Amino acid sequence: MGDSKSLKTSNLSGFPRPNGVIGAAYLEKLSDYVLNHRHEKHDLKSPAGATLTIGPLEDTEYKDKPSEVHGCSKFYLPTTGQMVVIGYVEGTQYPCDQLILMIHENGKLYGYDGDELHEVASSLMHLDKAGLDYPASKSYYYSEAFKDVTMEFWDKVRTSPRVKKAEEEHRELVASRKSKVAELIEKSKAKQRLRKQRSAVSQSCHKLPTSLSQAPQPISSPS
């Protein structure tokens, strides 16, 4: 790895912008950029101390678990779409050593922490100018994409052989990870409760009158 690859910068303007090119064509441009700028490090504006290392999935701690990352666009988000890994972020408040950073074909950026998928930036420009959002604007848990699907809907789609096959594959996958799904859902709920508690504590601290923060001075005894 050359010296130029190890230099840290805070400028992400080199990433290709959509400019009217969307979908698979845009993600292909991003993939080419990631490979050409592999191992480059960038300091993010937020959170303080966070660093993005550009690279494909193979450079992350999930290199031996590609199906887990590839499944993020299928089993977490309410709408399907392609995503590509552009690197990983270290030094965040998210509960992981590496937050796997992906960009969706719609231009939004998502971070995967091993349990949840977080919408961390609305665009590459957002990432460049403001850094990662914490808390995330939205967070998704495994299988959330199917939470609102009704039995009537499934009755209709089962008439299609192709969809029936896909449904069977998904059922087998969910069955194999049933306990894991329950665990992740509980973790997600616990995290949401913790975020609300921290937010409530933070707001209450800001509302304290300044007089309460001043300790009373001792009264001197007369000589």
Coordinates of C-alpha atoms in Angstrom, one line a residue:
M1 CA 0.0 0.0 0.0
G2 CA 1.5 3.3 -1.1
D3 CA 1.8 6.4 1.0
S4 CA -0.9 8.1 -0.9
K5 CA -3.4 5.5 0.2
S6 CA -2.6 6.0 3.9
L7 CA -3.1 9.7 3.9
K8 CA -6.2 11.0 5.7
T9 CA -8.4 13.6 4.1
S10 CA -11.8 15.1 4.9
N11 CA -12.8 15.6 1.2
L12 CA -15.2 13.1 -0.3
S13 CA -16.0 15.1 -3.4
G14 CA -14.2 12.6 -5.6
F15 CA -17.0 10.1 -5.2
P16 CA -19.1 10.0 -8.4
R17 CA -22.5 11.7 -8.0
P18 CA -25.6 10.4 -9.7
N19 CA -26.0 13.3 -12.2
G20 CA -29.1 11.7 -13.7
V21 CA -27.5 8.2 -13.7
I22 CA -29.4 5.9 -11.3
G23 CA -29.8 2.2 -10.5
A24 CA -27.3 -0.4 -11.6
A25 CA -25.4 1.9 -13.9
Y26 CA -24.7 4.3 -11.0
L27 CA -23.7 1.6 -8.6
E28 CA -21.3 0.2 -11.2
K29 CA -19.6 3.6 -11.4
L30 CA -19.3 3.6 -7.6
S31 CA -17.9 0.1 -7.5
D32 CA -15.2 1.2 -10.0
Y33 CA -14.3 4.2 -7.9
V34 CA -14.1 2.1 -4.7
L35 CA -11.7 -0.3 -6.4
N36 CA -9.5 2.5 -7.7
H37 CA -9.4 4.3 -4.4
R38 CA -9.2 1.2 -2.2
H39 CA -7.6 1.7 1.3
E40 CA -7.9 5.5 1.2
K41 CA -8.9 7.0 4.6
H42 CA -11.1 10.0 5.1
D43 CA -11.9 11.9 8.4
L44 CA -15.6 12.5 8.6
K45 CA -17.1 15.8 9.9
S46 CA -19.2 13.9 12.4
P47 CA -18.9 12.1 14.7
A48 CA -15.6 13.5 15.9
G49 CA -12.8 11.0 15.3
A50 CA -14.7 8.8 12.9
T51 CA -12.7 7.6 9.9
L52 CA -14.0 6.1 6.6
T53 CA -11.8 3.6 4.9
I54 CA -12.8 3.1 1.3
G55 CA -13.0 -0.5 0.1
P56 CA -15.2 -3.3 -1.1
L57 CA -16.9 -5.9 1.1
E58 CA -13.8 -8.1 0.9
D59 CA -11.9 -5.5 2.9
T60 CA -14.3 -5.5 5.8
E61 CA -14.8 -7.8 8.8
Y62 CA -17.7 -9.4 6.9
K63 CA -15.5 -10.7 4.0
D64 CA -16.4 -14.3 5.0
K65 CA -20.1 -13.4 5.5
P66 CA -21.1 -11.8 2.2
S67 CA -24.7 -13.1 2.2
E68 CA -25.4 -11.3 5.5
V69 CA -24.4 -8.0 4.0
H70 CA -26.0 -8.6 0.6
G71 CA -29.3 -9.5 2.5
C72 CA -29.5 -6.0 3.9
S73 CA -31.4 -4.6 0.9
K74 CA -33.8 -7.6 0.9
F75 CA -34.6 -8.3 4.5
Y76 CA -34.3 -4.9 6.2
L77 CA -35.6 -2.1 4.0
P78 CA -39.3 -1.7 3.2
T79 CA -38.6 -1.3 -0.5
T80 CA -36.1 -3.5 -2.4
G81 CA -33.2 -2.1 -4.3
Q82 CA -29.5 -2.7 -5.0
M83 CA -26.8 -1.5 -2.7
V84 CA -23.0 -1.6 -2.9
V85 CA -20.4 -1.5 -0.1
I86 CA -18.1 1.6 -0.3
G87 CA -16.1 1.0 2.8
Y88 CA -16.3 0.9 6.6
V89 CA -16.3 3.5 9.3
E90 CA -14.5 3.3 12.6
G91 CA -14.8 5.5 15.7
T92 CA -18.6 5.9 15.7
Q93 CA -21.1 5.6 18.6
Y94 CA -22.8 2.6 16.9
P95 CA -22.3 -0.7 18.7
C96 CA -19.6 -2.2 16.4
D97 CA -16.0 -1.8 15.5
Q98 CA -16.7 -1.4 11.8
L99 CA -19.9 0.2 10.6
I100 CA -20.2 -1.2 7.1
L101 CA -21.1 1.7 4.8
M102 CA -23.3 1.0 1.8
I103 CA -25.0 3.3 -0.8
H104 CA -28.4 2.5 -2.2
E105 CA -29.3 3.0 -5.8
N106 CA -31.5 5.9 -4.7
G107 CA -28.4 7.7 -3.4
K108 CA -29.0 7.2 0.4
L109 CA -26.2 5.8 2.6
Y110 CA -26.8 3.0 5.1
G111 CA -24.6 1.6 7.8
Y112 CA -24.8 -2.0 9.0
D113 CA -23.7 -2.7 12.6
G114 CA -24.3 -6.4 12.7
D115 CA -27.8 -6.1 14.2
E116 CA -29.5 -3.2 12.5
L117 CA -29.3 -1.3 9.2
H118 CA -29.2 2.5 9.8
E119 CA -29.9 5.3 7.4
V120 CA -26.8 7.5 8.2
A121 CA -26.8 10.0 5.3
S122 CA -29.3 11.2 2.7
S123 CA -26.6 11.5 0.0
L124 CA -22.9 11.5 -0.6
M125 CA -23.0 15.3 -0.4
H126 CA -24.5 15.0 3.1
L127 CA -21.8 12.6 4.1
D128 CA -19.1 14.9 2.8
K129 CA -20.5 18.1 4.3
A130 CA -22.0 16.8 7.6
G131 CA -20.7 13.3 8.2
L132 CA -22.8 10.4 9.6
D133 CA -26.1 11.0 11.4
Y134 CA -26.2 9.7 15.0
P135 CA -28.8 8.7 16.0
A136 CA -29.7 7.6 12.5
S137 CA -32.7 9.2 10.9
K138 CA -34.2 5.6 10.5
S139 CA -33.1 2.2 11.7
Y140 CA -34.3 -1.2 10.4
Y141 CA -34.1 -4.7 12.0
Y142 CA -33.9 -8.0 10.2
S143 CA -37.2 -9.1 8.5
E144 CA -38.8 -5.6 9.1
A145 CA -39.3 -5.5 5.3
F146 CA -42.1 -8.2 5.8
K147 CA -43.8 -6.9 8.9
D148 CA -46.8 -5.3 7.1
V149 CA -47.3 -8.1 4.6
T150 CA -50.9 -9.5 4.9
M151 CA -52.1 -13.0 4.4
E152 CA -54.3 -11.8 1.5
F153 CA -51.2 -10.5 -0.2
W154 CA -49.4 -13.8 0.2
D155 CA -52.4 -15.7 -1.1
K156 CA -52.1 -13.7 -4.3
V157 CA -48.4 -14.0 -4.8
R158 CA -48.4 -17.7 -4.1
T159 CA -50.1 -18.2 -7.5
S160 CA -46.9 -17.3 -9.2
P161 CA -44.5 -20.3 -9.4
R162 CA -41.4 -18.0 -9.4
V163 CA -42.7 -16.1 -6.4
K164 CA -43.7 -19.3 -4.7
K165 CA -40.2 -20.6 -5.1
A166 CA -38.7 -17.4 -3.7
E167 CA -41.2 -17.5 -0.8
E168 CA -40.1 -21.0 0.0
E169 CA -36.4 -20.0 0.0
H170 CA -37.2 -17.1 2.3
R171 CA -39.2 -19.3 4.6
E172 CA -36.3 -21.7 4.9
L173 CA -33.9 -18.8 5.6
V174 CA -36.2 -17.3 8.3
A175 CA -36.7 -20.7 9.9
S176 CA -33.0 -21.3 10.0
R177 CA -32.5 -17.9 11.7
K178 CA -35.7 -17.8 13.8
S179 CA -33.9 -17.5 17.2
K180 CA -31.5 -15.0 15.7
V181 CA -34.4 -12.8 14.4
A182 CA -36.0 -12.9 17.9
E183 CA -32.7 -11.9 19.5
L184 CA -32.2 -9.0 17.0
I185 CA -35.7 -7.7 17.5
E186 CA -35.2 -7.7 21.3
K187 CA -31.9 -5.9 20.9
S188 CA -33.5 -3.4 18.6
K189 CA -36.3 -2.6 21.0
A190 CA -33.7 -2.3 23.9
K191 CA -31.6 0.1 21.8
Q192 CA -34.7 2.2 21.0
R193 CA -35.6 2.4 24.7
L194 CA -32.1 3.3 25.6
R195 CA -32.0 6.1 23.0
K196 CA -35.3 7.5 24.3
Q197 CA -34.0 7.4 27.9
R198 CA -30.8 9.2 26.9
S199 CA -32.8 11.8 25.0
A200 CA -35.1 12.4 28.0
V201 CA -32.1 12.8 30.4
S202 CA -30.4 15.2 28.0
Q203 CA -33.5 17.3 27.6
S204 CA -34.1 17.4 31.4
C205 CA -30.5 18.5 32.0
H206 CA -30.9 21.4 29.6
K207 CA -34.1 22.5 31.4
L208 CA -32.4 22.8 34.9
P209 CA -32.4 26.4 36.2
T210 CA -28.9 27.9 36.5
S211 CA -29.5 28.5 40.2
L212 CA -29.6 24.8 40.9
S213 CA -26.1 24.4 39.4
Q214 CA -24.7 27.0 41.9
A215 CA -23.8 25.5 45.3
P216 CA -24.8 27.7 48.3
Q217 CA -21.8 29.5 49.9
P218 CA -21.1 28.6 53.7
I219 CA -22.0 31.4 56.2
S220 CA -19.0 32.5 58.1
S221 CA -19.3 32.5 61.9
P222 CA -18.8 35.8 63.7
S223 CA -15.4 36.1 65.4

